[in-house]
XYZ file of C-alpha atoms in Angstrom:
534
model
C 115.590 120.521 105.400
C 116.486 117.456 103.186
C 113.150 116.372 101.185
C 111.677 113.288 102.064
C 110.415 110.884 99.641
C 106.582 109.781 98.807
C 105.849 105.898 98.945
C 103.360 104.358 96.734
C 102.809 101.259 96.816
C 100.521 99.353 94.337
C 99.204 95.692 94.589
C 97.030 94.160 92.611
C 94.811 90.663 94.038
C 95.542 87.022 93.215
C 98.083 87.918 89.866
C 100.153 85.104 89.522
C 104.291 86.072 89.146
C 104.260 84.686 86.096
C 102.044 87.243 83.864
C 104.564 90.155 83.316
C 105.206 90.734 79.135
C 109.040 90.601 79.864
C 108.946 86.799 81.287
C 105.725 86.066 79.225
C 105.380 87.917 75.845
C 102.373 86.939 75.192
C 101.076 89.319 77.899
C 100.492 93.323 77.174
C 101.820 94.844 80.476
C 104.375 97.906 78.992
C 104.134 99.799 82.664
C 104.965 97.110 84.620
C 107.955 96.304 82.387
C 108.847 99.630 81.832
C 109.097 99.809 85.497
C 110.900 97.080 86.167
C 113.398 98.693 83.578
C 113.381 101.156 85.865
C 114.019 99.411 88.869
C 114.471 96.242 90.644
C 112.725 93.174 89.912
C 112.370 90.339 92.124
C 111.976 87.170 90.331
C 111.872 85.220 93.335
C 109.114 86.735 95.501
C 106.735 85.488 97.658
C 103.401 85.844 99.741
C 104.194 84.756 102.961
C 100.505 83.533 103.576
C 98.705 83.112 100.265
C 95.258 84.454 100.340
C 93.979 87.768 100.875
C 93.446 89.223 104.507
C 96.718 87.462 105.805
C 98.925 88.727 102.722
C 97.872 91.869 103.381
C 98.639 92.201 107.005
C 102.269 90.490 106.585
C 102.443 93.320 104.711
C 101.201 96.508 106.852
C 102.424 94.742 110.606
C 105.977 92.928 108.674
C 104.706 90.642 111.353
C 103.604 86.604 110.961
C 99.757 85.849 112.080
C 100.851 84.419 115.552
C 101.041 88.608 115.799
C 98.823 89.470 113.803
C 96.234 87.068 113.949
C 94.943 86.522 110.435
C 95.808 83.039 109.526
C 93.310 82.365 107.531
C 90.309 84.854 105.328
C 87.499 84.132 107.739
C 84.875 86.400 107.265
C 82.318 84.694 109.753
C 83.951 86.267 112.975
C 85.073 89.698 113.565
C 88.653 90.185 114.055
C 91.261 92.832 114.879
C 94.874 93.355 114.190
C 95.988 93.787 118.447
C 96.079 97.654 119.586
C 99.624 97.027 120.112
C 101.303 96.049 117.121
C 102.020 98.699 114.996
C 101.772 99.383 111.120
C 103.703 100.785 108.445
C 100.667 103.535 108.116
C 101.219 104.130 111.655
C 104.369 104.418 111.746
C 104.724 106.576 108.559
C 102.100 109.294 110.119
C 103.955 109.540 113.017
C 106.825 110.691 111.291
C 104.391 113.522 109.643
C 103.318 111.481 106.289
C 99.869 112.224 105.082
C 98.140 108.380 104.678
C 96.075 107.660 101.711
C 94.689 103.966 100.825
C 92.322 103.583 97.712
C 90.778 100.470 96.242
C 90.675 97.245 97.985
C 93.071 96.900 100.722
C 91.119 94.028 102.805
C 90.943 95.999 106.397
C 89.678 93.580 108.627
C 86.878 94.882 110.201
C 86.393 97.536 106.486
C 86.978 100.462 108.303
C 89.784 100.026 111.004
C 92.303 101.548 108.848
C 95.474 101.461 111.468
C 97.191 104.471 110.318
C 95.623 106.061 107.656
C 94.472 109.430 107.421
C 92.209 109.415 104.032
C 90.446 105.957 102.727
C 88.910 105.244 99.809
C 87.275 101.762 100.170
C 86.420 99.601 97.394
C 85.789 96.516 98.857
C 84.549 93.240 96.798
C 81.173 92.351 98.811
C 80.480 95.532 101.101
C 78.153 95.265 103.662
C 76.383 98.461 103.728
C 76.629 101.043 100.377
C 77.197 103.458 102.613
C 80.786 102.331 103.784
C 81.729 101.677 100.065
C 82.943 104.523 98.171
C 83.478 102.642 95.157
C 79.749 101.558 95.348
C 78.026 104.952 96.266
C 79.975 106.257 93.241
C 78.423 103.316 91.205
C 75.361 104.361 92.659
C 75.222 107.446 90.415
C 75.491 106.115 86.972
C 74.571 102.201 87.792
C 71.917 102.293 90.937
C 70.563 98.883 88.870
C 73.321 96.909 89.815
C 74.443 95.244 92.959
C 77.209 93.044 91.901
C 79.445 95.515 91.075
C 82.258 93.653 90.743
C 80.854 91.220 88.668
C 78.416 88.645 89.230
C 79.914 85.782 91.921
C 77.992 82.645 92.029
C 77.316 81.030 90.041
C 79.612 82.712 87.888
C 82.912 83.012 89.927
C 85.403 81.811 88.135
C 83.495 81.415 84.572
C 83.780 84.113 81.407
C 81.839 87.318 81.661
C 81.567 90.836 80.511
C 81.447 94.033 82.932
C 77.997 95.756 83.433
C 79.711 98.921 83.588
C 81.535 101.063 81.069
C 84.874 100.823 81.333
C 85.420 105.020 82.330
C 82.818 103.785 85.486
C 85.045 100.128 86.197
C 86.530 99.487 89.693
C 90.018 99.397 88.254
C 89.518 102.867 86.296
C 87.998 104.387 89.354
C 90.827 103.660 91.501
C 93.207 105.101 89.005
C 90.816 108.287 89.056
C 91.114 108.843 92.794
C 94.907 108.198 93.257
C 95.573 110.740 90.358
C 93.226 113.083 91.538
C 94.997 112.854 95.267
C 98.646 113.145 93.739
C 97.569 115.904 92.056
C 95.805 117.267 95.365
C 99.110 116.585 97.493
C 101.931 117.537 94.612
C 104.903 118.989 96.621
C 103.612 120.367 99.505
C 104.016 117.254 101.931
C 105.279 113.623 101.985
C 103.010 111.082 101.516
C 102.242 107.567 101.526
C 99.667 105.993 99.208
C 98.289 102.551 98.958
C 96.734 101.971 95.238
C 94.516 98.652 95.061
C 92.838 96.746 92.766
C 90.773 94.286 92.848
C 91.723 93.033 89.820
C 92.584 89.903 88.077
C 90.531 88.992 91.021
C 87.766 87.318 90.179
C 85.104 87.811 88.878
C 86.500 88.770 85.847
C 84.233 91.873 84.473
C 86.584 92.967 82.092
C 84.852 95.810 80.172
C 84.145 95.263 76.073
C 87.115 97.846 74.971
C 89.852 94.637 76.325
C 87.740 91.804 76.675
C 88.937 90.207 72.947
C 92.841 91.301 74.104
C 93.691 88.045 73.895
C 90.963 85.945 72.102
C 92.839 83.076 70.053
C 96.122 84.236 71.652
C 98.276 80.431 72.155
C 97.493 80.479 75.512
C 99.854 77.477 77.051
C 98.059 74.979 78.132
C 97.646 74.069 82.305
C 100.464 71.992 84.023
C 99.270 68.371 84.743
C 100.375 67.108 88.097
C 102.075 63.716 87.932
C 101.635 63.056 91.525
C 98.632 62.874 93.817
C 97.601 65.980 95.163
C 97.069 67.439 99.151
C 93.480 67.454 100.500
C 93.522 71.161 100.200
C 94.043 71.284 96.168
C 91.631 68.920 95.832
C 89.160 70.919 97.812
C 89.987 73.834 95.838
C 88.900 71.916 92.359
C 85.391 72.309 93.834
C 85.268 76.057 93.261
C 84.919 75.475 89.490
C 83.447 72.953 87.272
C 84.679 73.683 83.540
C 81.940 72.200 81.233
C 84.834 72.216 78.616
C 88.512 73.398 77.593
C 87.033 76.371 75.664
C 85.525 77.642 78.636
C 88.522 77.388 80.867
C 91.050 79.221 78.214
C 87.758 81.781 77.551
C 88.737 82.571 81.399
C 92.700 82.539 81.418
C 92.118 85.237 78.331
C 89.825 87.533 80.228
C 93.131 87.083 83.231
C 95.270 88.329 80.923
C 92.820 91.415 79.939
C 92.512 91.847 83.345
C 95.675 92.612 84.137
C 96.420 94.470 81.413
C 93.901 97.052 82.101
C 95.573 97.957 85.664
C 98.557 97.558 83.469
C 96.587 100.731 81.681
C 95.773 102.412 85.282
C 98.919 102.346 86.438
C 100.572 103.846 83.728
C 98.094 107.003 84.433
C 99.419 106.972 87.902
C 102.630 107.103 87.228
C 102.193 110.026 84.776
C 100.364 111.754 87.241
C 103.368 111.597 89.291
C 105.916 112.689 86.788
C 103.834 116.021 86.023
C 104.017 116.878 89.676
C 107.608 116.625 89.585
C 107.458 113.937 92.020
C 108.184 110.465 90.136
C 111.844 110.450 90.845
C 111.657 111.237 94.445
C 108.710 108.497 95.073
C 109.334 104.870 96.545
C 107.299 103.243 94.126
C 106.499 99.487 94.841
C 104.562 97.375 92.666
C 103.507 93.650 93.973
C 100.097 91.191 94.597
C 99.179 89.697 97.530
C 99.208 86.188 96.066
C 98.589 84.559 93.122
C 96.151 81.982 91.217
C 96.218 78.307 89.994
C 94.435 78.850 87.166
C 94.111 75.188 86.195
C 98.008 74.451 87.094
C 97.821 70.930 88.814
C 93.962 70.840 88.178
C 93.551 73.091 90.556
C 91.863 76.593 91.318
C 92.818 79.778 93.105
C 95.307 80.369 96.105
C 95.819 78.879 99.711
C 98.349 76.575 98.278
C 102.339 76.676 98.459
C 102.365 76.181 95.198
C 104.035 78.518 93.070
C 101.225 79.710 90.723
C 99.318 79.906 94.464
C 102.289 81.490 96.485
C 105.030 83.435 94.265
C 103.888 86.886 92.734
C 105.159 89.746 90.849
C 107.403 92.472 92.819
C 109.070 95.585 91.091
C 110.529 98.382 93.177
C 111.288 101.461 92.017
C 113.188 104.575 93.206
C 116.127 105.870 91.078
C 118.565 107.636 94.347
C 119.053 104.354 95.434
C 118.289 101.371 92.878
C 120.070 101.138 89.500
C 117.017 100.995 86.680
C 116.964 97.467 84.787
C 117.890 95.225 87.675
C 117.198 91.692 88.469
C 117.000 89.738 91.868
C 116.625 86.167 92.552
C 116.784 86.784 96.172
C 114.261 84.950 97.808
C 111.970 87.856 99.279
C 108.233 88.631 100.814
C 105.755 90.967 101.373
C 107.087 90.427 105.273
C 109.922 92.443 103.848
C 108.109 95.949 103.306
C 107.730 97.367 105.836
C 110.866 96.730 107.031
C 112.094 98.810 103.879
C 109.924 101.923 104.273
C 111.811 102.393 108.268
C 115.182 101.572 106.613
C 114.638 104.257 103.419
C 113.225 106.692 106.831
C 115.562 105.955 109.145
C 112.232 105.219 111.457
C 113.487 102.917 114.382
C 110.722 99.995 114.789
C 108.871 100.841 118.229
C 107.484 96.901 119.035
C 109.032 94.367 120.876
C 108.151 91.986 118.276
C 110.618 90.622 116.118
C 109.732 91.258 112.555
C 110.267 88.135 110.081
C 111.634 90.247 106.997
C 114.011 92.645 106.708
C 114.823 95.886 103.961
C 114.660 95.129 100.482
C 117.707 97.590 100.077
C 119.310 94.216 101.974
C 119.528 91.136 99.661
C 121.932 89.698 101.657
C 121.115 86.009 103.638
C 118.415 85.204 101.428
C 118.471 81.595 101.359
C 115.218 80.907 102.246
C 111.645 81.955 103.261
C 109.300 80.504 104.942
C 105.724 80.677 103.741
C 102.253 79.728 106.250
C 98.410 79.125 106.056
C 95.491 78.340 108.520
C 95.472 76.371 111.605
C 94.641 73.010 113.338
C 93.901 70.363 110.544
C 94.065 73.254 108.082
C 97.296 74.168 108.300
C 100.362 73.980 106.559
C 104.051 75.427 106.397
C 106.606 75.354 103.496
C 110.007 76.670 103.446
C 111.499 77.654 99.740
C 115.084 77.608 99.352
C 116.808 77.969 95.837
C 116.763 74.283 94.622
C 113.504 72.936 96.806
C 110.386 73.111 98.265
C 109.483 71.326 102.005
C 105.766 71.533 102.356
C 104.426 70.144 105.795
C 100.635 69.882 106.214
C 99.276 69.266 109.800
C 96.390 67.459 108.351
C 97.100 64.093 107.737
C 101.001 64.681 108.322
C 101.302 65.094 104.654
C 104.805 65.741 102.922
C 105.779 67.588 99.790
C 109.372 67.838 98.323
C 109.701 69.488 95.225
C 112.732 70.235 92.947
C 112.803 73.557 91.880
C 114.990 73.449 89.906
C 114.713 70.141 88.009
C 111.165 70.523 88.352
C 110.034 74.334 88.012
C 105.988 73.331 87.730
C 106.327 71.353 90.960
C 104.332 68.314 89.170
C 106.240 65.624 90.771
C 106.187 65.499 94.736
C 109.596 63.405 95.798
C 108.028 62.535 99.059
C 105.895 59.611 97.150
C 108.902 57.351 96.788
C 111.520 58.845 98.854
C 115.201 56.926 99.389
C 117.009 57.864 101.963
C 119.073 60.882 100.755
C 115.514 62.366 100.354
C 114.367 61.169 103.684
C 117.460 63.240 104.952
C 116.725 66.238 103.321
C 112.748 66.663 104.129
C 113.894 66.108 107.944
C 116.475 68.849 107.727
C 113.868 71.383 106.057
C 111.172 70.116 108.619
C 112.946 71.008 111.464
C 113.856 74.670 110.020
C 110.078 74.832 110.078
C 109.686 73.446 113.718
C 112.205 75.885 114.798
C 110.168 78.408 112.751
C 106.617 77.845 114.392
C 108.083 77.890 117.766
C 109.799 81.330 117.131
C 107.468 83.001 114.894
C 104.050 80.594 113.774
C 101.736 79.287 116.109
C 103.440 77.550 119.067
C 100.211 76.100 120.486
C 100.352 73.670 117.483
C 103.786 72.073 118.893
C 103.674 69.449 121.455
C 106.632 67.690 122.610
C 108.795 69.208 119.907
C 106.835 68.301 117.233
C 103.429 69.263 115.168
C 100.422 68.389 116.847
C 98.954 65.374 114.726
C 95.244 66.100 112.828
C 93.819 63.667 110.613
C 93.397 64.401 107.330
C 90.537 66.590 106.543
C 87.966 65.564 103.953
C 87.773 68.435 101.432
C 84.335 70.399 101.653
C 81.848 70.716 98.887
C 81.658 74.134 97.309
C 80.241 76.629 99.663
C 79.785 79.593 97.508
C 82.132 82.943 97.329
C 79.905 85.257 99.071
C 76.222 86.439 98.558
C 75.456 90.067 98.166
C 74.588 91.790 100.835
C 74.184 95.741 101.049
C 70.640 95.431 99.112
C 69.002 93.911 101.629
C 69.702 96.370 104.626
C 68.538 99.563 102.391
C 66.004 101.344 103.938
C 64.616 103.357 101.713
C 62.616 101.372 99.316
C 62.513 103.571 96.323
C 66.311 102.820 96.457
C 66.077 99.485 96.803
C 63.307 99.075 93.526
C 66.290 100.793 91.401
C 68.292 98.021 91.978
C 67.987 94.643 89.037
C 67.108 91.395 90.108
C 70.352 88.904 90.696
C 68.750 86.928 87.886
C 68.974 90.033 85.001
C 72.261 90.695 86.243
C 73.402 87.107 85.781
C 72.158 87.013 82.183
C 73.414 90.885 81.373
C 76.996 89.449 82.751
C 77.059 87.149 80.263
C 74.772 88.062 76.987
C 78.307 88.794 74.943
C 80.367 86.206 75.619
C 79.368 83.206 73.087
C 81.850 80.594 75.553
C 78.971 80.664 78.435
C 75.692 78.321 77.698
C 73.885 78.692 81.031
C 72.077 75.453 80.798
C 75.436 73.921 81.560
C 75.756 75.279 84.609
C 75.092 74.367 88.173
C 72.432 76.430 90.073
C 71.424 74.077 93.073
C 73.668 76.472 95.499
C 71.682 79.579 94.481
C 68.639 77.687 95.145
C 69.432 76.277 98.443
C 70.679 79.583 99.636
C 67.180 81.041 98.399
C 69.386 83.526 96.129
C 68.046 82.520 93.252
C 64.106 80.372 92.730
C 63.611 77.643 90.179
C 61.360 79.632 88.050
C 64.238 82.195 88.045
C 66.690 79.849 86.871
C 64.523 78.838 83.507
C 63.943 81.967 83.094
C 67.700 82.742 83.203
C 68.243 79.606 81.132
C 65.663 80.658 78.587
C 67.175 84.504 78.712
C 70.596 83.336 77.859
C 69.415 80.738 74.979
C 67.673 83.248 73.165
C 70.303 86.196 73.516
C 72.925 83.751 71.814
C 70.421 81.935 69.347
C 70.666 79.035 71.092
């Protein structure tokens, strides 16, 4: 019987496509580009919905969210993928694969993993301790600390230092468990593994041994938009306030460290697979789910169409069928594999749903893609051909028409002054999207042959990223003493990095959400002043 081959599949969260050493040298990633070497890189790759949940199940159903019904992260109400459309897991066990996922994969509810047979769950904000195996593993060497991924408000987006060593970090431990299951598995069955990290999401606990990777590297500076912005990008400058420029390029270093150090964990993976004897006959795919603004525009993390928002790295390797050192520009999503793992199988696709991608091993008709995000007001659909960008958002029936090719930073937005030539061309790409949402998108937001009109939202204040919440439903209260106060965990997160001056920073969420009291604020103010000899 002819051996059939292992899939791994690794994705990292929120890395923009434009961090790999062989575009950008002034970023340390030798696996990735050793891979790509390797294999087949996609230069022109896309997240068909960019932001997390939605990304991610493009990617398991190769299915849009009219199917799959995450259109947006919403964490407020429980939903489920439907019992009847099927996943790549699914599929893949069916044929006799043994299922792993470890990391963060972003099952929506946590633990209805469609598919998989073994899960290793390291999520960012559990719920319960229990259901985290990242965080009951933390529990044995760190039972003091609840934000285990680094602290979140008020220190999101801002420069800090991980809490843990870095042989006890998220991104170590999920290199631990996928070598340690490769090495369990070796030869003796197929399998399918799903490796995620969590990083360069943030926060950004990059542990001491690679937090000065990049200190007084010539970071470039952000791209300044030249035209006015969508609602949405201004509602994503909220997220962040930047007190200065030093603070913001602090950040964009501790990015680069961040990726670097799955950069680091990956390589281990990969070597874990070559001393099984299994590296050559393994699918290996390497992508993120979306990517990050980081400043580009003036703007801040993903839900955009944008490219630093939307377009993300994708390597795939596997030697009996790609030729090492290749390049793509063929315009390609993460709608596009699973539709490769049941060509490379020969597994027929079982749904009557029509799948929006196709195999990877196909680069053929790649003219376009068509990217999506949210619904009513909040929605917004952009198809990306070679030379433009059509962005249509239902709120406020607001246009974008980029050049991509005169304009690769998408800083000036043709639809401000358009003649008619330009006119011509935005209709012709808007009704490729019509035609889309009617077929694949959400056909409830068509009305006569045309988007249902929304006015414009107004772009909300800054709601917070998430409080944490498995310390407060512990039982056992010798358990719960173990665990540090928010407060000594905000100041710990931050004691060695010199950019951070607490006092300049905005607490009145923490307060109003009762995380955090007044007096604990001075006290974190004072904390901080006298750790840096302020």
């Amino acid at each position: 019987m002819e051996k059939r081959p292992n899939i791994l599949i690794i994705t990292t969260d929120q890395q923009r496509y434009d961090t790999l050493g062989i575009d950008n040298p002034i970023i340390k990633t030798p696996t990735l580009d050793r891979l790509a070497s390797e294999g087949l890189r996609f230069t022109q790759a896309y997240s068909p919905n960019p932001v997390c949940v939605p990304a991610r199940y493009n990617l398991l159903t190769g299915l849009s969210s009219r199917h799959h019904g995450f259109d947006d992260n919403d964490f407020a109400h429980v939903r489920h993928l439907p019992f009847d459309v099927p996943t790549f897991p699914q599929l893949l066990s069916d044929a006799g694969y043994e299922t792993i996922a470890i990391g963060k994969i972003h099952f929506q509810p946590n633990r209805d993993s469609r598919g998989i047979h073994h899960y290793l769950m390291m999520d960012e904000i559990p719920h319960y301790r229990e259901e985290d195996d990242y965080a009951l593993y933390l529990k044995q060497s760190h039972p003091e600390i609840s934000c285990i991924h680094g602290v979140r408000d008020p220190l999101y987006m801002m420069p800090q230092t991980s809490m843990v060593e870095l042989n006890h970090h998220g991104s170590v431990w999920a290199a631990d468990r996928s070598i340690e299951t490769i090495k369990r598995i070796g030869s003796k069955r197929p399998f399918m593994m799903w490796t995620g990290f969590v990083h360069p999401h943030p926060p950004l606990d990059v542990p001491k041994e690679y937090a000065d990777l990049y200190k007084d590297a010539p970071i470039k500076p952000c791209v300044k938009a030249t035209s006015p912005l969508s609602w949405l990008a201004e509602e994503n400058k909220n997220i962040v306030d930047y007190p200065d420029e030093a603070v913001l390029k602090r950040f964009k270093e501790l990015y680069y460290s961040a990726i670097t150090l799955v950069d680091t964990q990956i390589q281990r993976i990969l070597d874990a697979l070559k001393e099984t004897g299994e590296l050559d006959n393994t699918l290996i795919l390497f992508c993120s789910d979306h990517g990050e603004m980081l400043g580009d525009l003036g703007t801040f993390q993903k839900f955009l169409p944008h490219d630093a928002s939307a377009r993300i790295p994708m390597i795939l390797r596997y030697p009996p069928k790609i030729k090492g050192g290749t390049q793509s520009d063929a315009l390609v999503s993460l709608s596009d594999i699973l539709p490769t793992i049941l060509d490379l199988l020969n597994i027929p696709y079982p749904a009557p749903h029509a799948l929006i991608g196709k195999s990877l091993f196909d680069l053929t008709d790649r003219s376009f893609t068509i990217l999506e995000h949210g619904k009513y007001e909040r929605r917004w659909l952009s198809i990306v051909t070679v030379n433009y960008k059509y962005t249509y958002y239902y709120g406020g029936a607001r246009e974008e028409l980029v050049d991509r090719i005169k304009d690769p930073y998408e800083q000036i937005n043709l639809m401000d002054k358009p003649d008619a030539s330009i006119r011509k061309l935005a209709e012709g790409f808007k009704a490729q999207l019509l035609d889309w949402e009617f077929k694949h998108g959400l056909s409830d937001h068509l009305f006569d042959g045309n988007f249902v009109q929304y006015a414009t939202p107004t772009p909300m204040a800054f709601a917070g990223t998430g409080p944490i919440i498995f310390p407060s439903v512990i039982n056992d209260p010798i358990e719960r003493s173990q665990i540090a106060s928010l407060a000594s965990q905000i100041i710990n997160s931050v004691q060695h990095e010199p950019s951070i001056d607490l006092s300049r920073h905005d607490f009145s969420y923490m307060i109003k959400t009762g995380q955090l009291t007044m007096a604990e604020v001075d006290s974190i103010i004072l904390a901080d002043k006298k750790n840096k000899g302020r």
